[in-house]
mmCIF file of C-alpha atoms in Angstrom:
data_model
loop_
_atom_site.group_PDB
_atom_site.id
_atom_site.type_symbol
_atom_site.label_atom_id
_atom_site.label_comp_id
_atom_site.label_asym_id
_atom_site.label_seq_id
_atom_site.Cartn_x
_atom_site.Cartn_y
_atom_site.Cartn_z
ATOM 1 C CA LEU A 177 -24.610 21.036 9.250
ATOM 2 C CA ALA A 178 -24.132 17.386 8.416
ATOM 3 C CA LYS A 179 -25.502 15.435 11.361
ATOM 4 C CA THR A 180 -23.988 12.034 12.060
ATOM 5 C CA THR A 181 -25.670 8.968 13.522
ATOM 6 C CA GLN A 182 -23.753 5.976 14.854
ATOM 7 C CA PRO A 183 -24.596 3.097 17.217
ATOM 8 C CA ILE A 184 -24.325 3.966 20.878
ATOM 9 C CA SER A 185 -22.435 0.796 21.756
ATOM 10 C CA MET A 186 -20.946 -2.358 20.276
ATOM 11 C CA ASP A 187 -19.404 -5.489 21.739
ATOM 12 C CA SER A 188 -16.748 -7.672 20.191
ATOM 13 C CA TYR A 189 -14.150 -10.285 21.095
ATOM 14 C CA GLU A 190 -10.420 -10.284 20.738
ATOM 15 C CA GLY A 191 -9.241 -11.191 17.258
ATOM 16 C CA GLN A 192 -12.493 -10.279 15.512
ATOM 17 C CA GLU A 193 -12.968 -7.599 12.878
ATOM 18 C CA VAL A 194 -15.182 -4.724 13.997
ATOM 19 C CA ASN A 195 -17.162 -2.524 11.635
ATOM 20 C CA ILE A 196 -18.753 0.680 12.928
ATOM 21 C CA THR A 197 -21.106 2.428 10.528
ATOM 22 C CA CYS A 198 -21.904 6.120 10.600
ATOM 23 C CA SER A 199 -24.780 7.771 8.734
ATOM 24 C CA HIS A 200 -24.422 11.319 7.404
ATOM 25 C CA ASN A 201 -27.283 11.789 4.984
ATOM 26 C CA ASN A 202 -26.830 15.515 4.345
ATOM 27 C CA ILE A 203 -23.074 15.516 3.797
ATOM 28 C CA ALA A 204 -21.931 18.371 1.569
ATOM 29 C CA THR A 205 -19.693 18.178 -1.476
ATOM 30 C CA ASN A 206 -16.623 19.580 0.271
ATOM 31 C CA ASP A 207 -17.036 17.653 3.537
ATOM 32 C CA TYR A 208 -14.486 15.098 4.764
ATOM 33 C CA ILE A 209 -15.274 12.123 7.016
ATOM 34 C CA THR A 210 -12.987 11.754 10.011
ATOM 35 C CA TRP A 211 -12.866 9.180 12.791
ATOM 36 C CA TYR A 212 -11.371 9.689 16.246
ATOM 37 C CA GLN A 213 -10.754 7.314 19.155
ATOM 38 C CA GLN A 214 -10.981 8.333 22.791
ATOM 39 C CA PHE A 215 -9.791 6.440 25.854
ATOM 40 C CA PRO A 216 -10.954 7.377 29.360
ATOM 41 C CA SER A 217 -9.175 10.424 30.783
ATOM 42 C CA GLN A 218 -7.542 11.213 27.442
ATOM 43 C CA GLY A 219 -8.232 13.508 24.540
ATOM 44 C CA PRO A 220 -9.502 12.116 21.238
ATOM 45 C CA ARG A 221 -6.916 10.686 18.881
ATOM 46 C CA PHE A 222 -7.152 10.793 15.094
ATOM 47 C CA ILE A 223 -7.639 7.382 13.464
ATOM 48 C CA ILE A 224 -8.418 7.917 9.794
ATOM 49 C CA GLN A 225 -9.961 10.342 7.336
ATOM 50 C CA GLY A 226 -11.444 9.966 3.889
ATOM 51 C CA TYR A 227 -13.424 11.688 1.168
ATOM 52 C CA LYS A 228 -14.602 8.804 -0.992
ATOM 53 C CA THR A 229 -14.037 5.098 -1.755
ATOM 54 C CA LYS A 230 -11.585 3.365 0.569
ATOM 55 C CA VAL A 231 -8.766 4.588 2.761
ATOM 56 C CA THR A 232 -6.434 2.305 4.707
ATOM 57 C CA ASN A 233 -3.682 3.011 7.199
ATOM 58 C CA GLU A 234 -1.782 0.935 9.727
ATOM 59 C CA VAL A 235 -4.635 1.112 12.226
ATOM 60 C CA ALA A 236 -7.920 0.930 10.309
ATOM 61 C CA SER A 237 -9.781 1.088 7.030
ATOM 62 C CA LEU A 238 -12.518 3.494 6.061
ATOM 63 C CA PHE A 239 -15.112 2.554 3.478
ATOM 64 C CA ILE A 240 -17.198 5.283 1.858
ATOM 65 C CA PRO A 241 -19.852 4.402 -0.761
ATOM 66 C CA ALA A 242 -20.343 6.465 -3.874
ATOM 67 C CA ASP A 243 -23.235 8.502 -2.442
ATOM 68 C CA ARG A 244 -21.139 9.326 0.668
ATOM 69 C CA LYS A 245 -24.236 9.219 2.875
ATOM 70 C CA SER A 246 -22.584 6.741 5.208
ATOM 71 C CA SER A 247 -19.150 5.452 6.099
ATOM 72 C CA THR A 248 -17.798 2.365 7.843
ATOM 73 C CA LEU A 249 -14.773 2.235 10.092
ATOM 74 C CA SER A 250 -13.190 -1.208 10.037
ATOM 75 C CA LEU A 251 -10.830 -2.334 12.802
ATOM 76 C CA PRO A 252 -9.074 -5.603 11.921
ATOM 77 C CA ARG A 253 -8.431 -8.176 14.651
ATOM 78 C CA VAL A 254 -9.295 -6.042 17.661
ATOM 79 C CA SER A 255 -7.590 -6.443 21.018
ATOM 80 C CA LEU A 256 -8.597 -5.447 24.541
ATOM 81 C CA SER A 257 -6.723 -2.169 24.079
ATOM 82 C CA ASP A 258 -9.149 -1.160 21.322
ATOM 83 C CA THR A 259 -11.885 -0.707 23.937
ATOM 84 C CA ALA A 260 -12.711 2.989 23.582
ATOM 85 C CA VAL A 261 -15.231 5.489 22.264
ATOM 86 C CA TYR A 262 -15.145 6.039 18.505
ATOM 87 C CA TYR A 263 -16.410 9.293 16.999
ATOM 88 C CA CYS A 264 -17.444 9.887 13.418
ATOM 89 C CA LEU A 265 -17.233 13.491 12.242
ATOM 90 C CA VAL A 266 -18.139 15.261 9.048
ATOM 91 C CA GLU A 267 -15.890 18.274 8.578
ATOM 92 C CA GLY A 268 -16.059 20.893 5.917
ATOM 93 C CA GLY A 269 -17.249 24.333 5.022
ATOM 94 C CA THR A 270 -20.744 23.817 6.410
ATOM 95 C CA SER A 271 -19.446 22.826 9.845
ATOM 96 C CA TYR A 272 -16.715 25.441 10.078
ATOM 97 C CA GLY A 273 -16.647 26.841 13.584
ATOM 98 C CA LYS A 274 -19.546 24.658 14.643
ATOM 99 C CA LEU A 275 -17.853 21.268 14.763
ATOM 100 C CA THR A 276 -19.381 18.997 17.356
ATOM 101 C CA PHE A 277 -18.512 15.467 18.255
ATOM 102 C CA GLY A 278 -21.644 13.354 18.718
ATOM 103 C CA GLN A 279 -22.040 10.779 21.469
ATOM 104 C CA GLY A 280 -19.824 8.308 19.643
ATOM 105 C CA THR A 281 -19.835 4.525 19.754
ATOM 106 C CA ILE A 282 -18.617 2.777 22.885
ATOM 107 C CA LEU A 283 -16.718 -0.302 21.681
ATOM 108 C CA THR A 284 -16.082 -2.979 24.304
ATOM 109 C CA VAL A 285 -13.711 -5.783 23.390
ATOM 110 C CA HIS A 286 -14.043 -8.926 25.487
ATOM 111 C CA PRO A 287 -11.369 -11.598 26.079
ATOM 112 C CA ASN B 260 7.933 16.760 20.940
ATOM 113 C CA ALA B 261 5.288 17.581 23.592
ATOM 114 C CA GLY B 262 2.345 18.139 21.203
ATOM 115 C CA VAL B 263 -0.585 19.886 22.911
ATOM 116 C CA THR B 264 -0.085 20.613 26.609
ATOM 117 C CA GLN B 265 -2.903 21.641 28.914
ATOM 118 C CA THR B 266 -2.581 22.973 32.445
ATOM 119 C CA PRO B 267 -3.803 22.455 35.054
ATOM 120 C CA LYS B 268 -5.022 18.844 34.806
ATOM 121 C CA PHE B 269 -7.540 19.305 37.634
ATOM 122 C CA GLN B 270 -9.132 22.378 39.188
ATOM 123 C CA VAL B 271 -11.894 23.070 41.683
ATOM 124 C CA LEU B 272 -13.468 26.517 41.751
ATOM 125 C CA LYS B 273 -16.195 28.235 43.678
ATOM 126 C CA THR B 274 -19.116 29.844 41.884
ATOM 127 C CA GLY B 275 -18.201 33.333 40.736
ATOM 128 C CA GLN B 276 -14.441 32.795 40.655
ATOM 129 C CA SER B 277 -12.480 33.347 37.475
ATOM 130 C CA MET B 278 -9.604 31.367 36.068
ATOM 131 C CA THR B 279 -7.613 30.691 32.936
ATOM 132 C CA LEU B 280 -7.059 27.283 31.400
ATOM 133 C CA GLN B 281 -3.764 27.139 29.586
ATOM 134 C CA CYS B 282 -3.087 25.455 26.257
ATOM 135 C CA ALA B 283 0.220 25.378 24.414
ATOM 136 C CA GLN B 284 1.366 23.546 21.302
ATOM 137 C CA ASP B 285 4.889 23.201 19.937
ATOM 138 C CA MET B 286 3.994 22.064 16.417
ATOM 139 C CA ASN B 287 3.655 25.546 14.879
ATOM 140 C CA HIS B 288 0.000 24.842 14.124
ATOM 141 C CA GLU B 289 -2.123 27.735 12.913
ATOM 142 C CA TYR B 290 -5.498 26.390 14.017
ATOM 143 C CA MET B 291 -6.359 25.900 17.690
ATOM 144 C CA SER B 292 -9.649 25.218 19.430
ATOM 145 C CA TRP B 293 -11.299 24.581 22.764
ATOM 146 C CA TYR B 294 -13.967 21.945 23.443
ATOM 147 C CA ARG B 295 -15.912 20.922 26.488
ATOM 148 C CA GLN B 296 -17.059 17.372 27.181
ATOM 149 C CA ASP B 297 -19.851 16.681 29.615
ATOM 150 C CA PRO B 298 -20.423 13.213 31.122
ATOM 151 C CA GLY B 299 -21.636 10.679 28.566
ATOM 152 C CA MET B 300 -21.557 13.198 25.766
ATOM 153 C CA GLY B 301 -19.373 14.138 22.880
ATOM 154 C CA LEU B 302 -17.252 17.266 22.583
ATOM 155 C CA ARG B 303 -18.733 20.675 21.835
ATOM 156 C CA LEU B 304 -16.725 23.508 20.324
ATOM 157 C CA ILE B 305 -16.378 26.614 22.520
ATOM 158 C CA HIS B 306 -13.984 28.924 20.625
ATOM 159 C CA TYR B 307 -11.425 28.544 17.899
ATOM 160 C CA SER B 308 -8.570 30.462 16.309
ATOM 161 C CA VAL B 309 -7.213 30.264 12.773
ATOM 162 C CA GLY B 310 -4.034 32.133 13.640
ATOM 163 C CA ALA B 311 -2.416 34.618 15.995
ATOM 164 C CA GLY B 312 -4.724 37.553 16.602
ATOM 165 C CA ILE B 313 -7.784 35.834 15.131
ATOM 166 C CA THR B 314 -10.465 34.120 17.212
ATOM 167 C CA ASP B 315 -14.113 33.221 16.723
ATOM 168 C CA GLN B 316 -16.984 31.617 18.568
ATOM 169 C CA GLY B 317 -17.982 28.001 18.330
ATOM 170 C CA GLU B 318 -21.207 26.323 19.351
ATOM 171 C CA VAL B 319 -21.154 27.095 23.105
ATOM 172 C CA PRO B 320 -19.134 30.316 23.681
ATOM 173 C CA ASN B 321 -21.154 31.966 26.460
ATOM 174 C CA GLY B 322 -19.206 32.476 29.684
ATOM 175 C CA TYR B 323 -15.808 31.987 28.041
ATOM 176 C CA ASN B 324 -13.228 34.313 26.522
ATOM 177 C CA VAL B 325 -10.161 33.511 24.455
ATOM 178 C CA SER B 326 -7.213 35.340 22.961
ATOM 179 C CA ARG B 327 -4.390 34.291 20.661
ATOM 180 C CA SER B 328 -1.386 36.574 21.031
ATOM 181 C CA THR B 329 1.113 33.934 19.864
ATOM 182 C CA THR B 330 0.960 30.908 17.584
ATOM 183 C CA GLU B 331 1.827 28.593 20.469
ATOM 184 C CA ASP B 332 -0.664 29.626 23.160
ATOM 185 C CA PHE B 333 -4.458 29.694 23.265
ATOM 186 C CA PRO B 334 -5.756 30.315 26.818
ATOM 187 C CA LEU B 335 -9.415 29.918 27.762
ATOM 188 C CA ARG B 336 -10.813 32.246 30.408
ATOM 189 C CA LEU B 337 -13.817 31.639 32.591
ATOM 190 C CA LEU B 338 -15.024 35.055 33.634
ATOM 191 C CA SER B 339 -17.380 34.106 36.479
ATOM 192 C CA ALA B 340 -17.542 30.358 37.013
ATOM 193 C CA ALA B 341 -20.945 28.669 37.228
ATOM 194 C CA PRO B 342 -21.800 25.067 38.181
ATOM 195 C CA SER B 343 -22.986 24.504 34.592
ATOM 196 C CA GLN B 344 -19.384 24.938 33.494
ATOM 197 C CA THR B 345 -18.306 21.826 35.374
ATOM 198 C CA SER B 346 -16.833 19.746 32.584
ATOM 199 C CA VAL B 347 -13.688 18.369 31.010
ATOM 200 C CA TYR B 348 -12.045 20.882 28.710
ATOM 201 C CA PHE B 349 -9.937 19.838 25.735
ATOM 202 C CA CYS B 350 -7.666 21.968 23.635
ATOM 203 C CA ALA B 351 -6.788 20.896 20.092
ATOM 204 C CA SER B 352 -4.630 22.108 17.242
ATOM 205 C CA ARG B 353 -4.044 21.330 13.580
ATOM 206 C CA VAL B 354 -1.641 22.552 10.950
ATOM 207 C CA THR B 355 -4.088 24.915 9.271
ATOM 208 C CA GLN B 356 -7.820 25.399 9.195
ATOM 209 C CA GLY B 357 -8.049 22.900 6.356
ATOM 210 C CA PHE B 358 -10.375 19.983 7.080
ATOM 211 C CA ASN B 359 -8.229 17.314 5.451
ATOM 212 C CA GLN B 360 -5.828 17.386 8.380
ATOM 213 C CA PRO B 361 -6.190 15.724 11.773
ATOM 214 C CA GLN B 362 -6.663 17.582 15.019
ATOM 215 C CA HIS B 363 -4.234 16.892 17.861
ATOM 216 C CA PHE B 364 -5.770 16.975 21.328
ATOM 217 C CA GLY B 365 -4.372 17.575 24.784
ATOM 218 C CA ASP B 366 -5.298 15.310 27.681
ATOM 219 C CA GLY B 367 -7.811 17.733 29.130
ATOM 220 C CA THR B 368 -8.464 19.845 32.198
ATOM 221 C CA ARG B 369 -11.053 18.487 34.608
ATOM 222 C CA LEU B 370 -12.888 21.435 36.123
ATOM 223 C CA SER B 371 -15.400 21.328 38.978
ATOM 224 C CA ILE B 372 -17.422 24.370 39.992
ATOM 225 C CA LEU B 373 -18.940 24.221 43.469
#
């Protein structure tokens, strides 16, 4: 299984860009990288997913280098409402049926 | 469109009692799963189903049973509740078992076992 490692917590201020990096050194060829966001008392919510290079949607960007051993979630101009836990997952054939969300990164956005 | 609906939202049980956590989705998704989340931790997969009539165990299946008689419903049964099963339980679904699709989560059931 591809284990992921991400910072336990990060602090930022409103209007700044936030980059959260996730390491997944033993990612397999058919694995995808997926990021979820979770607010207190709610279920996780899908943010973005990618396989390689760069993916962008209306919420975030995901940067994946050529070796795919890490990925970076980029949140442009964060606001207080972006305070949440962010989970990086590696999903694919090797994790099938055994998918586990790690501890995630607690992002706190300050005024 | 309700998405993934979990009931009840809160439940308190005594040790040894049994109960069923309900999960329903109205998106015609094939794949459904159950996770538990303990304080300060991420989610761990309990059981999953790739379609009606098909279920399999995840990482932490002991003490839980599931069935999938319809596409829409995926109930989770606690056979004999134990304090170690105190947790928040999340149900999720996605279109198929393919990994290039997002999972949609319910808002959870908060379960306390006394």
